[in-house]
Coordinates of C-alpha atoms and ligand atoms in Angstrom, one line a residue:
M1 CA -0.8 25.1 6.0
I2 CA 0.5 21.6 6.3
E3 CA 0.9 19.4 3.2
V4 CA 1.6 15.7 3.7
Y5 CA 2.5 13.1 1.1
A6 CA 1.8 9.3 1.7
P7 CA 3.3 6.7 -0.7
A8 CA 1.7 3.8 -2.5
S9 CA 2.4 0.3 -1.1
I10 CA 2.5 -3.4 -2.0
G11 CA 0.4 -5.3 0.6
N12 CA 1.3 -8.9 1.3
F13 CA 4.6 -8.8 -0.5
A14 CA 3.9 -12.3 -1.7
V15 CA 4.9 -14.2 1.4
G16 CA 3.2 -12.2 4.2
F17 CA -0.6 -12.1 3.7
D18 CA -1.9 -9.2 5.8
A19 CA 1.4 -9.1 7.6
L20 CA 4.1 -7.7 5.2
G21 CA 4.0 -4.6 3.1
A22 CA 6.4 -2.3 1.2
A23 CA 6.3 1.4 0.3
L24 CA 7.1 2.4 -3.3
A25 CA 9.2 5.2 -4.7
P26 CA 9.3 5.4 -8.6
I27 CA 13.0 5.8 -9.7
D28 CA 12.0 8.6 -12.1
G29 CA 11.5 10.8 -8.9
S30 CA 7.7 11.1 -9.4
L31 CA 5.4 10.9 -6.4
L32 CA 3.1 7.9 -6.4
G33 CA 0.7 8.5 -3.6
D34 CA -2.0 10.8 -2.1
V35 CA -1.5 14.2 -0.6
A36 CA -3.5 15.8 2.3
V37 CA -3.4 19.6 2.7
V38 CA -4.7 21.1 5.9
S39 CA -5.1 24.9 6.4
A40 CA -7.0 27.2 8.7
A41 CA -10.5 28.2 7.6
P42 CA -13.6 29.9 9.0
S43 CA -15.4 26.6 9.2
D44 CA -14.6 23.0 8.4
E45 CA -14.6 22.3 4.7
F46 CA -13.4 19.5 2.4
I47 CA -12.4 19.2 -1.2
C48 CA -11.1 16.3 -3.2
T49 CA -8.9 17.0 -6.2
G50 CA -6.4 15.0 -8.2
D51 CA -6.5 12.6 -11.1
Y52 CA -8.8 10.0 -9.4
A53 CA -11.1 12.4 -7.4
H54 CA -13.9 11.8 -10.0
K55 CA -13.8 8.1 -9.2
L56 CA -14.8 8.7 -5.6
P57 CA -18.3 9.4 -4.3
S58 CA -19.2 13.1 -4.7
D59 CA -20.7 13.1 -1.2
A60 CA -17.9 14.2 1.2
N61 CA -19.4 12.0 3.9
E62 CA -18.5 9.0 1.9
N63 CA -14.9 10.0 1.4
L64 CA -12.5 8.4 3.9
A65 CA -10.4 11.5 4.2
Y66 CA -13.4 13.6 5.3
Q67 CA -14.5 10.7 7.7
C68 CA -11.0 10.9 9.2
L69 CA -11.4 14.7 9.8
V70 CA -14.9 14.2 11.4
H71 CA -13.5 11.4 13.6
F72 CA -10.4 13.4 14.5
R73 CA -12.4 16.4 15.6
A74 CA -14.9 14.3 17.6
H75 CA -12.5 12.0 19.4
V76 CA -8.9 13.3 19.2
A77 CA -8.8 17.1 19.0
P78 CA -12.2 18.7 19.8
D79 CA -10.5 22.1 20.3
M80 CA -8.7 22.1 16.9
P81 CA -9.5 25.4 15.1
S82 CA -11.7 25.0 11.9
V83 CA -9.8 23.7 8.9
K84 CA -10.0 23.2 5.2
L85 CA -8.9 19.7 4.2
E86 CA -7.9 19.0 0.6
L87 CA -7.3 15.5 -0.5
K88 CA -5.2 15.2 -3.7
K89 CA -6.4 11.8 -4.8
N90 CA -3.5 10.6 -7.0
L91 CA -3.8 6.9 -6.6
P92 CA -6.5 4.8 -8.5
I93 CA -9.2 3.2 -6.3
G94 CA -9.3 -0.5 -5.9
S95 CA -5.8 -0.8 -7.5
G96 CA -3.9 -3.0 -5.0
L97 CA -1.6 0.0 -4.3
G98 CA -3.0 0.7 -0.9
S99 CA -5.1 3.6 -2.2
S100 CA -7.5 3.8 0.8
A101 CA -4.7 3.5 3.3
C102 CA -2.9 6.3 1.5
S103 CA -5.7 8.7 2.0
V104 CA -6.2 7.7 5.6
V105 CA -2.6 7.9 6.5
A106 CA -2.0 11.2 4.7
T107 CA -5.0 12.8 6.4
F108 CA -4.4 11.6 9.9
A109 CA -0.7 12.5 9.7
A110 CA -1.5 16.0 8.4
L111 CA -4.2 16.6 11.1
D112 CA -1.9 15.4 13.8
K113 CA 0.7 17.9 12.7
F114 CA -1.7 20.7 12.2
A115 CA -3.4 20.3 15.6
Q116 CA -0.1 19.4 17.3
T117 CA -1.7 16.5 19.0
N118 CA 1.5 14.5 18.9
L119 CA -0.2 11.1 18.9
S120 CA 2.3 8.3 19.5
Q121 CA 3.3 6.1 16.5
V122 CA 1.2 3.2 17.8
E123 CA -1.9 5.5 18.5
L124 CA -1.7 6.8 15.0
I125 CA -1.3 3.4 13.4
E126 CA -4.2 2.0 15.3
L127 CA -6.4 5.0 14.3
M128 CA -5.4 4.5 10.7
A129 CA -6.0 0.8 10.7
D130 CA -9.5 1.2 12.2
F131 CA -10.5 3.2 9.1
E132 CA -8.8 0.9 6.6
A133 CA -10.6 -2.0 8.2
V134 CA -14.0 -0.5 7.4
V135 CA -13.6 -0.3 3.6
S136 CA -11.4 -3.3 3.0
G137 CA -13.4 -6.0 4.7
G138 CA -10.8 -7.0 7.3
R139 CA -8.4 -5.4 9.7
H140 CA -4.8 -5.5 8.3
Y141 CA -1.8 -3.2 8.7
D142 CA 0.2 -4.2 5.6
N143 CA -0.6 -1.0 3.7
I144 CA -0.9 1.3 6.7
T145 CA 2.5 0.8 8.3
P146 CA 4.7 0.8 5.2
C147 CA 2.8 3.8 3.9
Y148 CA 3.3 5.6 7.2
L149 CA 6.8 4.4 8.2
G150 CA 8.3 3.6 4.8
G151 CA 10.4 0.6 3.7
L152 CA 9.4 -3.1 4.1
Q153 CA 7.4 -3.7 7.3
L154 CA 6.5 -6.9 9.1
T155 CA 3.3 -5.8 10.8
G156 CA 0.4 -6.8 12.9
D157 CA -1.1 -6.8 16.4
L158 CA 1.3 -9.4 17.7
I159 CA 4.3 -7.3 16.7
P160 CA 5.8 -4.9 19.2
D161 CA 4.8 -1.3 18.2
K162 CA 2.7 -3.0 15.4
S163 CA 5.7 -3.1 13.0
I164 CA 9.3 -4.2 12.5
A165 CA 11.3 -2.9 9.5
L166 CA 13.1 -5.5 7.4
P167 CA 16.1 -4.9 5.3
V168 CA 16.1 -5.6 1.5
D169 CA 18.9 -6.0 -1.1
E170 CA 19.8 -2.4 -2.2
N171 CA 20.0 -3.7 -5.7
W172 CA 16.4 -4.9 -6.0
Y173 CA 14.0 -3.1 -8.3
Y174 CA 10.2 -3.4 -8.0
V175 CA 8.1 -3.1 -11.2
A176 CA 4.5 -2.2 -10.3
A177 CA 2.0 -2.4 -13.1
F178 CA -1.6 -1.2 -12.6
P179 CA -3.6 -2.7 -15.5
G180 CA -6.2 0.2 -15.6
F181 CA -9.2 -1.6 -14.1
S182 CA -10.3 -1.8 -10.5
L183 CA -10.7 -4.8 -8.2
N184 CA -12.5 -4.0 -4.9
T185 CA -10.4 -5.2 -2.0
A186 CA -13.4 -6.5 0.0
K187 CA -14.5 -8.5 -3.1
A188 CA -10.9 -9.9 -3.5
R189 CA -10.9 -10.9 0.2
S190 CA -14.3 -12.7 -0.2
V191 CA -12.9 -15.3 -2.6
L192 CA -10.2 -16.4 -0.1
P193 CA -10.8 -19.7 1.8
K194 CA -12.2 -19.0 5.3
E195 CA -9.9 -21.6 6.9
L196 CA -6.4 -23.0 6.2
S197 CA -5.4 -26.6 6.6
M198 CA -2.8 -27.5 9.3
H199 CA -0.3 -28.2 6.4
A200 CA -0.9 -24.8 4.8
S201 CA -0.7 -23.0 8.1
V202 CA 2.6 -24.6 9.0
E203 CA 4.0 -23.8 5.6
F204 CA 2.8 -20.2 5.7
A205 CA 4.5 -19.7 9.1
Q206 CA 7.7 -21.3 7.9
R207 CA 7.8 -19.3 4.8
L208 CA 7.2 -15.9 6.4
S209 CA 9.5 -16.6 9.3
A210 CA 12.3 -17.9 7.1
F211 CA 11.9 -15.0 4.7
S212 CA 12.1 -12.4 7.5
S213 CA 15.1 -14.2 9.1
L214 CA 16.9 -14.5 5.8
L215 CA 16.5 -10.8 5.1
L216 CA 17.7 -9.9 8.6
T217 CA 20.8 -12.0 8.0
N218 CA 21.4 -10.4 4.6
R219 CA 20.8 -13.7 2.8
F220 CA 18.8 -11.9 0.1
D221 CA 19.0 -14.5 -2.7
D222 CA 17.9 -17.2 -0.4
A223 CA 15.0 -15.0 0.7
L224 CA 14.0 -14.4 -3.0
S225 CA 14.1 -18.1 -3.7
I226 CA 11.2 -18.8 -1.2
M227 CA 9.2 -15.6 -2.1
K228 CA 5.8 -17.2 -3.1
D229 CA 2.2 -16.5 -2.3
E230 CA 0.3 -19.7 -1.7
I231 CA -2.4 -18.1 0.5
A232 CA -4.1 -15.5 -1.8
E233 CA -2.7 -15.5 -5.3
P234 CA -4.2 -18.8 -6.5
Y235 CA -7.7 -17.6 -5.6
R236 CA -7.3 -14.0 -6.9
A237 CA -5.3 -14.7 -10.1
P238 CA -8.5 -15.7 -12.0
L239 CA -10.0 -12.3 -11.1
I240 CA -7.2 -10.5 -12.8
K241 CA -7.2 -10.5 -16.6
G242 CA -3.7 -11.1 -18.0
F243 CA -2.1 -12.0 -14.7
S244 CA -1.3 -15.6 -15.5
E245 CA 0.2 -14.7 -18.9
A246 CA 2.4 -12.1 -17.3
K247 CA 3.5 -14.5 -14.5
A248 CA 4.5 -17.0 -17.2
S249 CA 6.3 -14.5 -19.4
L250 CA 8.3 -12.2 -17.1
P251 CA 10.8 -14.7 -15.6
A252 CA 12.4 -15.0 -19.1
L253 CA 12.9 -11.3 -19.1
G254 CA 14.7 -11.3 -15.7
A255 CA 11.9 -11.1 -13.1
E256 CA 12.9 -13.0 -10.0
I257 CA 9.3 -13.2 -8.8
V258 CA 5.9 -12.1 -10.1
S259 CA 3.0 -11.7 -7.7
I260 CA -0.1 -9.7 -6.9
S261 CA 0.3 -6.3 -5.2
G262 CA -2.2 -6.3 -2.3
A263 CA -5.5 -7.6 -3.4
G264 CA -4.7 -6.7 -7.1
P265 CA -5.1 -6.0 -9.9
T266 CA -1.7 -4.3 -9.8
L267 CA 1.1 -6.9 -10.5
F268 CA 4.5 -6.5 -9.0
S269 CA 7.8 -8.1 -9.9
V270 CA 11.2 -8.1 -8.2
C271 CA 14.3 -7.8 -10.4
K272 CA 17.9 -7.7 -9.5
T273 CA 19.0 -5.3 -12.2
L274 CA 17.7 -2.2 -13.8
E275 CA 18.0 -3.8 -17.3
A276 CA 15.7 -6.7 -16.2
A277 CA 13.2 -4.2 -14.6
Q278 CA 13.2 -2.2 -17.8
Q279 CA 12.5 -5.3 -19.9
C280 CA 9.7 -6.4 -17.6
A281 CA 8.2 -2.9 -17.6
Q282 CA 8.3 -2.8 -21.5
W283 CA 6.5 -6.2 -21.6
L284 CA 3.9 -5.1 -19.1
E285 CA 3.2 -1.8 -21.0
A286 CA 2.7 -3.8 -24.2
N287 CA 0.7 -6.7 -22.8
Y288 CA -0.8 -6.0 -19.3
I289 CA -2.0 -2.4 -19.0
N290 CA -4.7 -0.6 -20.9
E291 CA -5.0 3.2 -21.7
Q292 CA -6.0 3.8 -18.0
G293 CA -3.1 1.8 -16.6
F294 CA 0.5 2.6 -15.7
C295 CA 3.8 1.0 -14.9
H296 CA 6.5 2.2 -12.6
I297 CA 10.0 0.9 -11.9
C298 CA 10.5 1.6 -8.2
K299 CA 12.8 1.3 -5.2
L300 CA 11.4 1.2 -1.7
D301 CA 10.3 4.5 -0.3
N302 CA 12.3 4.5 2.9
D303 CA 10.9 7.9 4.1
G304 CA 7.2 6.9 4.2
T305 CA 4.7 9.7 5.0
R306 CA 6.3 13.1 5.1
Q307 CA 5.5 16.8 5.0
L308 CA 6.0 18.5 1.6
T309 CA 5.2 22.0 2.7
V310 CA 4.7 23.9 6.0
L311 CA 3.6 27.5 5.8
Ligands
ADP1 N1 -10.2 8.7 -0.1 C1 -10.5 7.5 -0.6 N2 -9.5 6.8 -1.2 C2 -9.8 5.5 -1.6 N3 -11.0 4.9 -1.5 C3 -12.0 5.6 -0.9 C4 -11.8 6.9 -0.4 N4 -12.9 7.4 0.1 C5 -13.8 6.4 0.0 N5 -13.3 5.4 -0.6 C6 -14.0 4.2 -1.0 O1 -13.4 3.1 -0.3 C7 -13.4 1.9 -1.2 C8 -11.9 1.5 -1.4 O2 -11.9 0.4 -2.1 P1 -10.7 -0.6 -2.0 O3 -10.9 -1.7 -3.1 O4 -10.5 -1.0 -0.6 O5 -9.5 0.3 -2.5 P2 -7.9 0.1 -2.3 O6 -7.7 -1.3 -2.4 O7 -7.3 0.8 -3.5 O8 -7.5 0.7 -1.1 C9 -14.1 2.3 -2.5 O9 -15.4 1.9 -2.4 C10 -14.0 3.8 -2.5 O10 -15.1 4.5 -3.1
LIG2 N1 -3.5 -7.8 2.8 C1 -4.6 -7.1 2.1 C2 -3.9 -6.0 1.2 C3 -5.0 -5.2 0.4 O1 -4.3 -4.2 -0.3 P1 -5.0 -3.2 -1.3 O2 -4.0 -2.3 -1.8 O3 -5.6 -4.1 -2.4 O4 -6.1 -2.5 -0.5 C4 -5.2 -8.1 1.2 O5 -4.5 -8.9 0.5 O6 -6.5 -8.2 1.1

């Protein structure tokens, strides 16, 4: 039996629309992500368990994890013995935490291990991105690569091996608050402008390249000072109840930046101290999330996707 965990991620990371993403590790040690378990079975079977399994279509054919198994058997490892695949769906759907990417990454990584196909990193990432593209309404790697590789990843087709890891300040904390309602990624992509002006394109390129260079030269405070999303946030904020109020309130409590995680509705903030992160989390719990929501103070998950059990 192979049991693989894949962590939640923050797509875009404010400055890198579709090109920058970070994997999350709650500081309380809990696992925030999906788990795929693959074991030998008389014939292929699939079950979906976990807190959010009931939010997914009951037909296995509509579950991304099962689709990954069907694809893997048809195109990657036709000779793999029959398996039972269990997806433990622990992340809310349409949350902005890279939920679909999490299922896809955990499943392909577990199948690759089980079948000992030893796909290269790039082959796996491309396979994973193909599936993410189908549900999210656009091909983007900013959940797939941080989820798979861990850390903060600058990612895309132009980038050698699809991804380059960027360093962050070890002192930073990331507060991630899921408000308890869903926002479909394809819908949140459909409200974005189809084209950018020359001015906006130049500014986006400057901001992302400066941010990456500043991190690579350990100028973390300078990087934080330009961490702003002018590409997606202005169009998505109106879709997220309470976001504007939170963005206005959290800086006084010590948030360095407040932005949308992925396509939302999860909000994330970067803080330089645990005390500031705790104050932000307290405010978000009281004012941003409902009974179905949750808030985690996190560090980056530098391990990415990993095996929990091998039997
Ligand atoms: N295992 C799965 N995990 C997440 N979403 C899935 C899965 N299987 C099918 N889906 C479907 O894919 C879509 C994912 O929605 P999306 O808004 O892209 O989620 P997220 O932003 O959380 O990744 C939903 O329609 C959901 O029902
Ligand atoms: N770059 C994508 C990220 C989507 O992340 P998700 O967690 O909401 O699926 C976008 O901004 O659309």
